[in-house]
Amino acid sequence: AEFLALFRDCECVITNSFHAAVFAIIFEKQFVIIPQRRERVHQNARFHSLLRMLGISNRMVKVNEDIVNLMEEKIEYCAVHARLQALRSLSMNFLRGSLEKIGNFDCN
């Protein structure tokens, strides 16, 4: 609870953690992501995927980019939540369809 409260109560988030980025989105915080480097660079793929799906790809800091300016670009959370809802609907439809295919399983 204390960990989540840190995200709930903060003004903004600067992170290189996927889960911290997710919590920033859940709590509608302004955030930027500092990409992973060296042996962890492969972890950036899930950042890119998440941000692309939500229409906020600009939240990943690029080399020599001014973090302050990026943080001042407000995230349109109404649009983010609309995309999240659409993705949830797709996921639920997929799960329902898959469960119904395996037998007498009624998802309603």
PDB file of C-alpha atoms in Angstrom:
ATOM      1  CA  ALA A   1       0.000   0.000   0.000  1.00  0.00           C
ATOM      2  CA  GLU A   2       2.843   2.398   0.821  1.00  0.00           C
ATOM      3  CA  PHE A   3       4.523   1.738  -2.522  1.00  0.00           C
ATOM      4  CA  LEU A   4       1.349   2.481  -4.488  1.00  0.00           C
ATOM      5  CA  ALA A   5       0.682   5.568  -2.378  1.00  0.00           C
ATOM      6  CA  LEU A   6       3.981   6.985  -3.585  1.00  0.00           C
ATOM      7  CA  PHE A   7       2.614   6.942  -7.141  1.00  0.00           C
ATOM      8  CA  ARG A   8      -0.859   8.086  -6.129  1.00  0.00           C
ATOM      9  CA  ASP A   9       0.476  11.099  -4.222  1.00  0.00           C
ATOM     10  CA  CYS A  10       3.351  12.253  -6.436  1.00  0.00           C
ATOM     11  CA  GLU A  11       3.254  15.044  -9.001  1.00  0.00           C
ATOM     12  CA  CYS A  12       5.256  13.257 -11.684  1.00  0.00           C
ATOM     13  CA  VAL A  13       7.307  10.140 -12.345  1.00  0.00           C
ATOM     14  CA  ILE A  14      10.732   9.775 -13.948  1.00  0.00           C
ATOM     15  CA  THR A  15      11.552   6.099 -14.278  1.00  0.00           C
ATOM     16  CA  ASN A  16      13.300   3.278 -16.074  1.00  0.00           C
ATOM     17  CA  SER A  17      10.896   0.711 -14.602  1.00  0.00           C
ATOM     18  CA  PHE A  18       8.071  -0.779 -16.664  1.00  0.00           C
ATOM     19  CA  HIS A  19       5.875  -1.263 -13.597  1.00  0.00           C
ATOM     20  CA  ALA A  20       6.458   2.306 -12.430  1.00  0.00           C
ATOM     21  CA  ALA A  21       5.345   3.514 -15.866  1.00  0.00           C
ATOM     22  CA  VAL A  22       2.192   1.399 -15.587  1.00  0.00           C
ATOM     23  CA  PHE A  23       1.425   2.814 -12.132  1.00  0.00           C
ATOM     24  CA  ALA A  24       2.013   6.350 -13.428  1.00  0.00           C
ATOM     25  CA  ILE A  25      -0.571   5.672 -16.136  1.00  0.00           C
ATOM     26  CA  ILE A  26      -3.055   4.125 -13.701  1.00  0.00           C
ATOM     27  CA  PHE A  27      -2.769   7.135 -11.393  1.00  0.00           C
ATOM     28  CA  GLU A  28      -2.771   9.582 -14.343  1.00  0.00           C
ATOM     29  CA  LYS A  29       0.602  11.145 -13.555  1.00  0.00           C
ATOM     30  CA  GLN A  30       2.830  13.026 -15.903  1.00  0.00           C
ATOM     31  CA  PHE A  31       5.812  10.769 -16.518  1.00  0.00           C
ATOM     32  CA  VAL A  32       8.845  10.103 -18.665  1.00  0.00           C
ATOM     33  CA  ILE A  33      10.767   6.910 -19.183  1.00  0.00           C
ATOM     34  CA  ILE A  34      14.541   6.799 -19.239  1.00  0.00           C
ATOM     35  CA  PRO A  35      15.366   3.886 -21.590  1.00  0.00           C
ATOM     36  CA  GLN A  36      17.357   0.927 -20.350  1.00  0.00           C
ATOM     37  CA  ARG A  37      20.934   0.629 -21.604  1.00  0.00           C
ATOM     38  CA  ARG A  38      23.617  -1.970 -22.197  1.00  0.00           C
ATOM     39  CA  GLU A  39      22.599  -5.517 -21.160  1.00  0.00           C
ATOM     40  CA  ARG A  40      19.048  -4.388 -20.341  1.00  0.00           C
ATOM     41  CA  VAL A  41      18.297  -2.596 -23.604  1.00  0.00           C
ATOM     42  CA  HIS A  42      16.020  -5.485 -24.629  1.00  0.00           C
ATOM     43  CA  GLN A  43      13.620  -4.405 -21.846  1.00  0.00           C
ATOM     44  CA  ASN A  44      12.784  -1.250 -23.803  1.00  0.00           C
ATOM     45  CA  ALA A  45      10.598  -3.270 -26.177  1.00  0.00           C
ATOM     46  CA  ARG A  46       7.780  -3.482 -23.649  1.00  0.00           C
ATOM     47  CA  PHE A  47       7.993   0.262 -23.018  1.00  0.00           C
ATOM     48  CA  HIS A  48       7.666   0.910 -26.733  1.00  0.00           C
ATOM     49  CA  SER A  49       4.762  -1.521 -27.025  1.00  0.00           C
ATOM     50  CA  LEU A  50       2.850  -0.051 -24.068  1.00  0.00           C
ATOM     51  CA  LEU A  51       3.374   3.552 -25.121  1.00  0.00           C
ATOM     52  CA  ARG A  52       2.485   2.845 -28.757  1.00  0.00           C
ATOM     53  CA  MET A  53      -0.749   1.044 -27.807  1.00  0.00           C
ATOM     54  CA  LEU A  54      -1.780   3.982 -25.624  1.00  0.00           C
ATOM     55  CA  GLY A  55      -0.805   6.668 -28.133  1.00  0.00           C
ATOM     56  CA  ILE A  56       1.851   8.241 -25.919  1.00  0.00           C
ATOM     57  CA  SER A  57       5.082   7.139 -27.594  1.00  0.00           C
ATOM     58  CA  ASN A  58       6.650  10.522 -26.905  1.00  0.00           C
ATOM     59  CA  ARG A  59       7.098   9.696 -23.180  1.00  0.00           C
ATOM     60  CA  MET A  60      10.361   7.826 -23.811  1.00  0.00           C
ATOM     61  CA  VAL A  61      13.329  10.181 -23.404  1.00  0.00           C
ATOM     62  CA  LYS A  62      15.594  10.376 -26.420  1.00  0.00           C
ATOM     63  CA  VAL A  63      19.319  11.127 -26.327  1.00  0.00           C
ATOM     64  CA  ASN A  64      19.948  14.791 -25.480  1.00  0.00           C
ATOM     65  CA  GLU A  65      16.222  15.468 -25.009  1.00  0.00           C
ATOM     66  CA  ASP A  66      15.231  17.985 -22.346  1.00  0.00           C
ATOM     67  CA  ILE A  67      13.312  16.041 -19.682  1.00  0.00           C
ATOM     68  CA  VAL A  68      11.761  19.219 -18.260  1.00  0.00           C
ATOM     69  CA  ASN A  69      10.246  20.160 -21.626  1.00  0.00           C
ATOM     70  CA  LEU A  70       9.024  16.623 -22.160  1.00  0.00           C
ATOM     71  CA  MET A  71       7.443  16.559 -18.705  1.00  0.00           C
ATOM     72  CA  GLU A  72       5.623  19.808 -19.490  1.00  0.00           C
ATOM     73  CA  GLU A  73       3.888  18.136 -22.466  1.00  0.00           C
ATOM     74  CA  LYS A  74       0.658  17.075 -20.780  1.00  0.00           C
ATOM     75  CA  ILE A  75      -0.648  13.567 -21.316  1.00  0.00           C
ATOM     76  CA  GLU A  76      -4.242  13.484 -22.567  1.00  0.00           C
ATOM     77  CA  TYR A  77      -5.518  10.851 -20.176  1.00  0.00           C
ATOM     78  CA  CYS A  78      -9.048  10.883 -21.637  1.00  0.00           C
ATOM     79  CA  ALA A  79      -7.587   9.522 -24.879  1.00  0.00           C
ATOM     80  CA  VAL A  80      -5.333   7.081 -22.993  1.00  0.00           C
ATOM     81  CA  HIS A  81      -8.304   5.679 -21.046  1.00  0.00           C
ATOM     82  CA  ALA A  82     -10.379   5.346 -24.210  1.00  0.00           C
ATOM     83  CA  ARG A  83      -7.581   3.285 -25.776  1.00  0.00           C
ATOM     84  CA  LEU A  84      -7.236   1.211 -22.605  1.00  0.00           C
ATOM     85  CA  GLN A  85     -10.960   0.475 -22.608  1.00  0.00           C
ATOM     86  CA  ALA A  86     -10.852  -0.594 -26.251  1.00  0.00           C
ATOM     87  CA  LEU A  87      -7.896  -2.879 -25.533  1.00  0.00           C
ATOM     88  CA  ARG A  88      -9.675  -4.369 -22.503  1.00  0.00           C
ATOM     89  CA  SER A  89     -12.733  -5.079 -24.637  1.00  0.00           C
ATOM     90  CA  LEU A  90     -10.603  -6.828 -27.263  1.00  0.00           C
ATOM     91  CA  SER A  91      -8.919  -8.899 -24.565  1.00  0.00           C
ATOM     92  CA  MET A  92     -12.188  -9.882 -22.900  1.00  0.00           C
ATOM     93  CA  ASN A  93     -13.729 -10.860 -26.235  1.00  0.00           C
ATOM     94  CA  PHE A  94     -10.687 -12.990 -27.037  1.00  0.00           C
ATOM     95  CA  LEU A  95     -10.828 -14.715 -23.637  1.00  0.00           C
ATOM     96  CA  ARG A  96     -14.574 -15.337 -23.846  1.00  0.00           C
ATOM     97  CA  GLY A  97     -14.270 -16.755 -27.350  1.00  0.00           C
ATOM     98  CA  SER A  98     -11.381 -18.997 -26.351  1.00  0.00           C
ATOM     99  CA  LEU A  99     -13.181 -20.330 -23.275  1.00  0.00           C
ATOM    100  CA  GLU A 100     -16.374 -20.970 -25.196  1.00  0.00           C
ATOM    101  CA  LYS A 101     -14.427 -22.966 -27.807  1.00  0.00           C
ATOM    102  CA  ILE A 102     -13.117 -25.425 -25.229  1.00  0.00           C
ATOM    103  CA  GLY A 103     -16.543 -26.646 -24.238  1.00  0.00           C
ATOM    104  CA  ASN A 104     -19.691 -25.881 -22.378  1.00  0.00           C
ATOM    105  CA  PHE A 105     -18.394 -22.727 -20.816  1.00  0.00           C
ATOM    106  CA  ASP A 106     -20.762 -19.777 -20.709  1.00  0.00           C
ATOM    107  CA  CYS A 107     -19.006 -16.465 -20.060  1.00  0.00           C
ATOM    108  CA  ASN A 108     -22.161 -14.399 -19.579  1.00  0.00           C
TER     109      ASN A 108
END
